[in-house]
PDB file of C-alpha atoms in Angstrom:
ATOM      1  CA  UNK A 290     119.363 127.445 109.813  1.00  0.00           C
ATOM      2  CA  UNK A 291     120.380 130.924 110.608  1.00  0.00           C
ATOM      3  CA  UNK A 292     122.651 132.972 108.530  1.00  0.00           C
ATOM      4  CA  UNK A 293     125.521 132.712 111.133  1.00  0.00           C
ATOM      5  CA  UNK A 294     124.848 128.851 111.182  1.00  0.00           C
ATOM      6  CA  UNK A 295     125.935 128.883 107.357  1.00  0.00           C
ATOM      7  CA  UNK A 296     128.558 131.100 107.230  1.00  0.00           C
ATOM      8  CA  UNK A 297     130.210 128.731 110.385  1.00  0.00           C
ATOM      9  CA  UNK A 298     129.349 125.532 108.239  1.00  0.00           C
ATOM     10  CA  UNK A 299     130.671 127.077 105.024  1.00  0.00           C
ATOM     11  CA  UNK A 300     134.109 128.116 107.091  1.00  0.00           C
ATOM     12  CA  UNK A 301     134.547 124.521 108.369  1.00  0.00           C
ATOM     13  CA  UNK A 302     133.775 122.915 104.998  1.00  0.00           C
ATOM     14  CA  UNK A 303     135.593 125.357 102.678  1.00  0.00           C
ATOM     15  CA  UNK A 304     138.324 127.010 104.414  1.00  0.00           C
ATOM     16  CA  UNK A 305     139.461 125.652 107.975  1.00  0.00           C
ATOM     17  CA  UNK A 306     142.647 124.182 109.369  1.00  0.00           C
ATOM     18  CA  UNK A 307     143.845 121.912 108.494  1.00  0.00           C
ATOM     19  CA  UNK A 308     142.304 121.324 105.300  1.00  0.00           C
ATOM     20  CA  UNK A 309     142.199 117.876 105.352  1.00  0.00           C
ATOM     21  CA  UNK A 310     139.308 118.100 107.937  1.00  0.00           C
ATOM     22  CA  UNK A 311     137.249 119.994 105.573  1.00  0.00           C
ATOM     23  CA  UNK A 312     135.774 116.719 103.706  1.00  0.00           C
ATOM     24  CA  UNK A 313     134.223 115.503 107.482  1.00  0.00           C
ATOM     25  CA  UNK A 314     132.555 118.806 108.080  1.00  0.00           C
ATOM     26  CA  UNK A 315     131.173 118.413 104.657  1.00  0.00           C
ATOM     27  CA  UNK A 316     129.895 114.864 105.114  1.00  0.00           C
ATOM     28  CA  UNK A 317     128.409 116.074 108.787  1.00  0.00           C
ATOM     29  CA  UNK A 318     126.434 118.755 107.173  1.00  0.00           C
ATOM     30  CA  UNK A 319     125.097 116.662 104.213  1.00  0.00           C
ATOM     31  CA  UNK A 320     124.192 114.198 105.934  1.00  0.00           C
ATOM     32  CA  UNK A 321     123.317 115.141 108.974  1.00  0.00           C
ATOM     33  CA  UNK A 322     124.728 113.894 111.305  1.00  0.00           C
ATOM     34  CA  UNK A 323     123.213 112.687 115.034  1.00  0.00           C
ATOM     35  CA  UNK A 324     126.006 110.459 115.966  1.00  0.00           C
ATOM     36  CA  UNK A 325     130.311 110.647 115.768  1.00  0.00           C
ATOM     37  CA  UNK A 326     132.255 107.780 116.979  1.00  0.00           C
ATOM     38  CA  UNK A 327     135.518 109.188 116.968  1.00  0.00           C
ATOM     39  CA  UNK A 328     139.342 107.001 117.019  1.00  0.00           C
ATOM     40  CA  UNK A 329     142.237 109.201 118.676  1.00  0.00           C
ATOM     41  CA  UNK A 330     141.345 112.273 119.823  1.00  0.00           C
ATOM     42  CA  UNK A 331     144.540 114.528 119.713  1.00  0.00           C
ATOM     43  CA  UNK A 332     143.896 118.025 120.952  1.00  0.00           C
ATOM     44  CA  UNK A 333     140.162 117.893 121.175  1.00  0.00           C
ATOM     45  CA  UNK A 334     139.456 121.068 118.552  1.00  0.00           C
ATOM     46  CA  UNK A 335     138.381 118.686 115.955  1.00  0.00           C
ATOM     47  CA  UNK A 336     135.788 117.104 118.294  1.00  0.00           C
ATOM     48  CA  UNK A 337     134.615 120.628 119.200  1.00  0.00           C
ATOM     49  CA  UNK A 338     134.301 121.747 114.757  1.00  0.00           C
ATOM     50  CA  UNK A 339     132.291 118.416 114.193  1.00  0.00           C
ATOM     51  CA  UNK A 340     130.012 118.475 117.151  1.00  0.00           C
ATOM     52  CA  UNK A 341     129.224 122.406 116.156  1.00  0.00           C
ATOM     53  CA  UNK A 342     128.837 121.151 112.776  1.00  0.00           C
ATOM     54  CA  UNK A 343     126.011 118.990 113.654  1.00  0.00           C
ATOM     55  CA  UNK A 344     124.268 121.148 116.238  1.00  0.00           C
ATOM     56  CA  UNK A 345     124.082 123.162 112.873  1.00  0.00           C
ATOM     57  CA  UNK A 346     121.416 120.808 111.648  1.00  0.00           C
ATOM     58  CA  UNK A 347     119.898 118.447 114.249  1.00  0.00           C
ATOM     59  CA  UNK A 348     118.011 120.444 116.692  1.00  0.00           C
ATOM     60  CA  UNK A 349     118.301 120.546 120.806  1.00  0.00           C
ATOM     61  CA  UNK A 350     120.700 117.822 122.382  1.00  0.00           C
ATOM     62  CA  UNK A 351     120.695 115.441 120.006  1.00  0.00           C
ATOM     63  CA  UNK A 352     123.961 115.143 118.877  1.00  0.00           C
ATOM     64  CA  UNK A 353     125.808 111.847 120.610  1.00  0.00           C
ATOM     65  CA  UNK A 354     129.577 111.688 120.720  1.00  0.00           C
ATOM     66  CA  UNK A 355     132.043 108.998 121.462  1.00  0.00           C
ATOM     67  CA  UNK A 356     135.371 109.063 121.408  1.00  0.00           C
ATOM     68  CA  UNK A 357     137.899 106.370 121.690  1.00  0.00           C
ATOM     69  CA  UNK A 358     141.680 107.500 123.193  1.00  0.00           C
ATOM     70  CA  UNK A 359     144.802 105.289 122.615  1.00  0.00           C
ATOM     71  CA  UNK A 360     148.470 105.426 123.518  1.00  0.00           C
ATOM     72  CA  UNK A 361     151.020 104.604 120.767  1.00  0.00           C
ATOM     73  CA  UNK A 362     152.643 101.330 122.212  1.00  0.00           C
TER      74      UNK A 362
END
């Protein structure tokens, strides 16, 4: 992983917002993730820090994402 690549990971992990996102950029990185199944969406910038997270690790297009939207009845 490049130097950039670690420095981006280490951001999400350590010091983004909202910090209680931090422990899921974490868990992509250790483990490496291939695949996020995602429930409620919200703005979308989330989706965006954990598929960048992956792409950290796994290498060309592997990275699958699904998300599932809802509307609060």
């Amino acid at each position: 992983m490049a130097a950039t690549g670690r420095f981006k990971l280490l951001y999400l992990s350590y010091f983004s917002k909202p910090a209680f996102n931090r422990p899921i950029y974490r868990a992509i990185g250790r483990l490496r993730v291939q695949k996020i199944l995602e429930l409620g969406i919200g703005s979308g910038q989330r989706a965006m820090r954990m598929i960048e997270a992956a792409r950290l690790h796994v290498p060309g297009n592997q990275i699958r994402y699904v998300a599932v939207a809802y509307t609060p009845l």
